């Protein structure tokens, strides 16, 4: 049997990371990061909004 272009084992079809797999894992990583950011935004948005409203209320109360 002849090995593939990499220096791995000389068995065809047993590469650990083919280019397609590598692309897939990169896409998976990007998707995970995007989902994590969306979850973070969903959790933090109400908190940020509440603190913003509190800040405005305090500002208005201070000037009144």
N, CA, C and O atoms as CSV, one atom per row, in Angstrom:
chain,resi,resn,atom,element,x,y,z
A,1,UNK,N,N,0.835,-1.200,0.000
A,1,UNK,CA,C,0.000,0.000,0.000
A,1,UNK,C,C,0.873,1.255,0.000
A,1,UNK,O,O,1.927,1.297,0.634
A,2,UNK,N,N,0.423,2.251,-0.707
A,2,UNK,CA,C,1.192,3.484,-0.783
A,2,UNK,C,C,0.566,4.525,0.149
A,2,UNK,O,O,-0.656,4.673,0.177
A,3,UNK,N,N,1.382,5.238,0.901
A,3,UNK,CA,C,0.885,6.255,1.835
A,3,UNK,C,C,0.408,7.495,1.109
A,3,UNK,O,O,0.686,7.685,-0.075
A,4,UNK,N,N,-0.300,8.322,1.820
A,4,UNK,CA,C,-0.773,9.584,1.248
A,4,UNK,C,C,0.316,10.636,1.368
A,4,UNK,O,O,1.437,10.326,1.772
A,5,UNK,N,N,0.001,11.867,1.026
A,5,UNK,CA,C,0.996,12.942,0.993
A,5,UNK,C,C,1.576,13.286,2.364
A,5,UNK,O,O,2.678,13.828,2.445
A,6,UNK,N,N,0.856,12.982,3.438
A,6,UNK,CA,C,1.396,13.331,4.761
A,6,UNK,C,C,2.330,12.225,5.259
A,6,UNK,O,O,2.442,11.169,4.637
A,7,UNK,N,N,2.988,12.477,6.372
A,7,UNK,CA,C,3.974,11.525,6.869
A,7,UNK,C,C,3.368,10.566,7.894
A,7,UNK,O,O,4.080,10.011,8.731
A,8,UNK,N,N,2.073,10.378,7.825
A,8,UNK,CA,C,1.377,9.502,8.761
A,8,UNK,C,C,1.561,8.043,8.387
A,8,UNK,O,O,2.449,7.711,7.602
A,9,UNK,N,N,0.738,7.172,8.936
A,9,UNK,CA,C,0.839,5.737,8.638
A,9,UNK,C,C,0.569,5.475,7.153
A,9,UNK,O,O,-0.205,6.194,6.520
A,10,UNK,N,N,1.207,4.448,6.608
A,10,UNK,CA,C,1.078,4.151,5.187
A,10,UNK,C,C,-0.161,3.311,4.904
A,10,UNK,O,O,-0.087,2.335,4.158
A,11,UNK,N,N,-1.273,3.671,5.477
A,11,UNK,CA,C,-2.536,2.979,5.237
A,11,UNK,C,C,-3.506,4.006,4.666
A,11,UNK,O,O,-3.728,5.058,5.265
A,12,UNK,N,N,-4.074,3.701,3.523
A,12,UNK,CA,C,-4.957,4.665,2.858
A,12,UNK,C,C,-6.256,4.820,3.653
A,12,UNK,O,O,-6.848,3.835,4.096
A,13,UNK,N,N,-6.683,6.057,3.822
A,13,UNK,CA,C,-7.968,6.316,4.467
A,13,UNK,C,C,-7.918,6.406,5.976
A,13,UNK,O,O,-8.964,6.476,6.622
A,14,UNK,N,N,-6.725,6.404,6.559
A,14,UNK,CA,C,-6.660,6.481,8.018
A,14,UNK,C,C,-5.989,7.760,8.497
A,14,UNK,O,O,-5.468,7.806,9.612
A,15,UNK,N,N,-5.997,8.800,7.665
A,15,UNK,CA,C,-5.431,10.078,8.106
A,15,UNK,C,C,-6.256,10.592,9.275
A,15,UNK,O,O,-7.475,10.425,9.313
A,16,UNK,N,N,-5.581,11.213,10.217
A,16,UNK,CA,C,-6.316,11.716,11.378
A,16,UNK,C,C,-7.141,12.937,11.007
A,16,UNK,O,O,-8.273,13.083,11.468
A,17,UNK,N,N,-6.584,13.819,10.173
A,17,UNK,CA,C,-7.310,15.027,9.780
A,17,UNK,C,C,-7.180,15.260,8.285
A,17,UNK,O,O,-6.153,15.747,7.812
A,18,UNK,N,N,-8.221,14.913,7.546
A,18,UNK,CA,C,-8.223,15.243,6.125
A,18,UNK,C,C,-8.589,16.717,5.990
A,18,UNK,O,O,-9.149,17.292,6.923
A,19,UNK,N,N,-8.287,17.342,4.856
A,19,UNK,CA,C,-8.658,18.761,4.682
A,19,UNK,C,C,-10.143,19.010,4.926
A,19,UNK,O,O,-10.514,20.031,5.505
A,20,UNK,N,N,-10.992,18.086,4.489
A,20,UNK,CA,C,-12.439,18.248,4.689
A,20,UNK,C,C,-12.787,18.230,6.176
A,20,UNK,O,O,-13.600,19.030,6.640
A,21,UNK,N,N,-12.166,17.311,6.920
A,21,UNK,CA,C,-12.405,17.248,8.365
A,21,UNK,C,C,-11.929,18.521,9.042
A,21,UNK,O,O,-12.574,19.037,9.955
A,22,UNK,N,N,-10.779,19.023,8.575
A,22,UNK,CA,C,-10.233,20.237,9.168
A,22,UNK,C,C,-11.186,21.412,8.933
A,22,UNK,O,O,-11.446,22.203,9.840
A,23,UNK,N,N,-11.703,21.516,7.704
A,23,UNK,CA,C,-12.676,22.573,7.396
A,23,UNK,C,C,-13.906,22.424,8.276
A,23,UNK,O,O,-14.434,23.412,8.786
A,24,UNK,N,N,-14.358,21.201,8.452
A,24,UNK,CA,C,-15.530,20.941,9.281
A,24,UNK,C,C,-15.308,21.351,10.721
A,24,UNK,O,O,-16.191,21.940,11.344
A,25,UNK,N,N,-14.128,21.042,11.257
A,25,UNK,CA,C,-13.853,21.388,12.651
A,25,UNK,C,C,-13.727,22.895,12.820
A,25,UNK,O,O,-14.118,23.439,13.852
A,26,UNK,N,N,-13.180,23.576,11.807
A,26,UNK,CA,C,-13.086,25.040,11.865
A,26,UNK,C,C,-14.485,25.634,11.849
A,26,UNK,O,O,-14.792,26.536,12.629
A,27,UNK,N,N,-15.337,25.126,10.958
A,27,UNK,CA,C,-16.720,25.601,10.883
A,27,UNK,C,C,-17.437,25.331,12.202
A,27,UNK,O,O,-18.206,26.168,12.675
A,28,UNK,N,N,-17.189,24.172,12.792
A,28,UNK,CA,C,-17.788,23.834,14.081
A,28,UNK,C,C,-17.339,24.775,15.177
A,28,UNK,O,O,-18.140,25.196,16.011
A,29,UNK,N,N,-16.063,25.103,15.177
A,29,UNK,CA,C,-15.514,26.028,16.176
A,29,UNK,C,C,-16.140,27.408,16.019
A,29,UNK,O,O,-16.531,28.033,17.005
A,30,UNK,N,N,-16.233,27.884,14.776
A,30,UNK,CA,C,-16.836,29.196,14.503
A,30,UNK,C,C,-18.290,29.202,14.960
A,30,UNK,O,O,-18.744,30.157,15.590
A,31,UNK,N,N,-19.019,28.135,14.640
A,31,UNK,CA,C,-20.423,28.037,15.045
A,31,UNK,C,C,-20.544,28.059,16.564
A,31,UNK,O,O,-21.427,28.723,17.106
A,32,UNK,N,N,-19.668,27.344,17.247
A,32,UNK,CA,C,-19.683,27.308,18.714
A,32,UNK,C,C,-19.440,28.691,19.292
A,32,UNK,O,O,-20.116,29.106,20.233
A,33,UNK,N,N,-18.470,29.406,18.726
A,33,UNK,CA,C,-18.156,30.763,19.198
A,33,UNK,C,C,-19.352,31.685,18.990
A,33,UNK,O,O,-19.688,32.478,19.870
A,34,UNK,N,N,-20.000,31.582,17.817
A,34,UNK,CA,C,-21.169,32.425,17.519
A,34,UNK,C,C,-22.294,32.121,18.501
A,34,UNK,O,O,-22.904,33.038,19.052
A,35,UNK,N,N,-22.570,30.848,18.721
A,35,UNK,CA,C,-23.633,30.450,19.651
A,35,UNK,C,C,-23.317,30.945,21.058
A,35,UNK,O,O,-24.198,31.445,21.757
A,36,UNK,N,N,-22.066,30.806,21.469
A,36,UNK,CA,C,-21.654,31.265,22.802
A,36,UNK,C,C,-21.873,32.765,22.942
A,36,UNK,O,O,-22.342,33.232,23.980
A,37,UNK,N,N,-21.537,33.517,21.904
A,37,UNK,CA,C,-21.743,34.968,21.939
A,37,UNK,C,C,-23.226,35.308,22.019
A,37,UNK,O,O,-23.624,36.207,22.760
A,38,UNK,N,N,-24.043,34.586,21.251
A,38,UNK,CA,C,-25.487,34.845,21.268
A,38,UNK,C,C,-26.073,34.560,22.646
A,38,UNK,O,O,-26.905,35.319,23.142
A,39,UNK,N,N,-25.638,33.467,23.257
A,39,UNK,CA,C,-26.114,33.124,24.604
A,39,UNK,C,C,-25.687,34.205,25.591
A,39,UNK,O,O,-26.474,34.643,26.431
A,40,UNK,N,N,-24.427,34.629,25.478
A,40,UNK,CA,C,-23.902,35.683,26.346
A,40,UNK,C,C,-24.712,36.963,26.184
A,40,UNK,O,O,-25.066,37.613,27.168
A,41,UNK,N,N,-25.005,37.322,24.925
A,41,UNK,CA,C,-25.799,38.525,24.653
A,41,UNK,C,C,-27.198,38.389,25.242
A,41,UNK,O,O,-27.715,39.329,25.847
A,42,UNK,N,N,-27.804,37.228,25.067
A,42,UNK,CA,C,-29.154,37.002,25.581
A,42,UNK,C,C,-29.187,37.134,27.099
A,42,UNK,O,O,-30.154,37.646,27.664
A,43,UNK,N,N,-28.128,36.672,27.755
A,43,UNK,CA,C,-28.061,36.739,29.220
A,43,UNK,C,C,-27.734,38.158,29.683
A,43,UNK,O,O,-28.322,38.658,30.642
A,44,UNK,N,N,-26.788,38.802,28.991
A,44,UNK,CA,C,-26.310,40.112,29.437
A,44,UNK,C,C,-27.196,41.282,29.012
A,44,UNK,O,O,-27.233,42.302,29.700
A,45,UNK,N,N,-27.906,41.154,27.895
A,45,UNK,CA,C,-28.715,42.272,27.390
A,45,UNK,C,C,-29.694,42.814,28.434
A,45,UNK,O,O,-29.732,44.027,28.642
A,46,UNK,N,N,-30.486,41.968,29.099
A,46,UNK,CA,C,-31.414,42.498,30.118
A,46,UNK,C,C,-30.677,43.187,31.268
A,46,UNK,O,O,-31.133,44.213,31.773
A,47,UNK,N,N,-29.551,42.631,31.674
A,47,UNK,CA,C,-28.763,43.200,32.775
A,47,UNK,C,C,-28.245,44.578,32.378
A,47,UNK,O,O,-28.351,45.536,33.144
A,48,UNK,N,N,-27.685,44.667,31.174
A,48,UNK,CA,C,-27.152,45.936,30.673
A,48,UNK,C,C,-28.278,46.956,30.553
A,48,UNK,O,O,-28.111,48.119,30.922
A,49,UNK,N,N,-29.431,46.518,30.034
A,49,UNK,CA,C,-30.585,47.413,29.880
A,49,UNK,C,C,-31.052,47.911,31.241
A,49,UNK,O,O,-31.323,49.099,31.414
A,50,UNK,N,N,-31.145,47.004,32.203
A,50,UNK,CA,C,-31.584,47.383,33.553
A,50,UNK,C,C,-30.612,48.367,34.184
A,50,UNK,O,O,-31.027,49.358,34.785
A,51,UNK,N,N,-29.324,48.097,34.050
A,51,UNK,CA,C,-28.335,49.006,34.639
A,51,UNK,C,C,-28.375,50.356,33.930
A,51,UNK,O,O,-28.172,51.395,34.558
A,52,UNK,N,N,-28.637,50.342,32.624
A,52,UNK,CA,C,-28.770,51.584,31.866
A,52,UNK,C,C,-29.958,52.393,32.345
A,52,UNK,O,O,-29.859,53.605,32.538
A,53,UNK,N,N,-31.085,51.718,32.538
A,53,UNK,CA,C,-32.297,52.394,33.022
A,53,UNK,C,C,-32.084,52.930,34.432
A,53,UNK,O,O,-32.522,54.033,34.759
A,54,UNK,N,N,-31.408,52.142,35.260
A,54,UNK,CA,C,-31.098,52.581,36.622
A,54,UNK,C,C,-30.218,53.822,36.589
A,54,UNK,O,O,-30.421,54.766,37.352
A,55,UNK,N,N,-29.237,53.804,35.693
A,55,UNK,CA,C,-28.340,54.949,35.539
A,55,UNK,C,C,-29.102,56.199,35.140
A,55,UNK,O,O,-28.852,57.280,35.675
A,56,UNK,N,N,-30.026,56.059,34.207
A,56,UNK,CA,C,-30.854,57.190,33.763
A,56,UNK,C,C,-31.718,57.679,34.921
A,56,UNK,O,O,-31.831,58.882,35.154
A,57,UNK,N,N,-32.328,56.742,35.645
A,57,UNK,CA,C,-33.193,57.106,36.776
A,57,UNK,C,C,-32.392,57.851,37.841
A,57,UNK,O,O,-32.854,58.857,38.381
A,58,UNK,N,N,-31.206,57.363,38.137
A,58,UNK,CA,C,-30.344,58.011,39.135
A,58,UNK,C,C,-29.944,59.403,38.643
A,58,UNK,O,O,-29.934,60.365,39.410
A,59,UNK,N,N,-29.614,59.493,37.354
A,59,UNK,CA,C,-29.251,60.781,36.770
A,59,UNK,C,C,-30.388,61.781,36.852
A,59,UNK,O,O,-30.175,62.943,37.200
A,60,UNK,N,N,-31.591,61.339,36.536
A,60,UNK,CA,C,-32.778,62.210,36.590
A,60,UNK,C,C,-33.054,62.619,38.031
A,60,UNK,O,O,-33.353,63.780,38.314
A,61,UNK,N,N,-32.950,61.648,38.940
A,61,UNK,CA,C,-33.204,61.934,40.358
A,61,UNK,C,C,-32.167,62.920,40.900
A,61,UNK,O,O,-32.493,63.778,41.720
A,62,UNK,N,N,-30.934,62.798,40.448
A,62,UNK,CA,C,-29.861,63.676,40.929
A,62,UNK,C,C,-30.079,65.116,40.459
A,62,UNK,O,O,-29.785,66.065,41.185
A,63,UNK,N,N,-30.591,65.266,39.248
A,63,UNK,CA,C,-30.795,66.621,38.708
A,63,UNK,C,C,-32.092,67.239,39.208
A,63,UNK,O,O,-32.229,68.463,39.207
A,64,UNK,N,N,-33.044,66.420,39.634
A,64,UNK,CA,C,-34.354,66.944,40.067
A,64,UNK,C,C,-34.259,67.612,41.434
A,64,UNK,O,O,-35.261,68.106,41.951
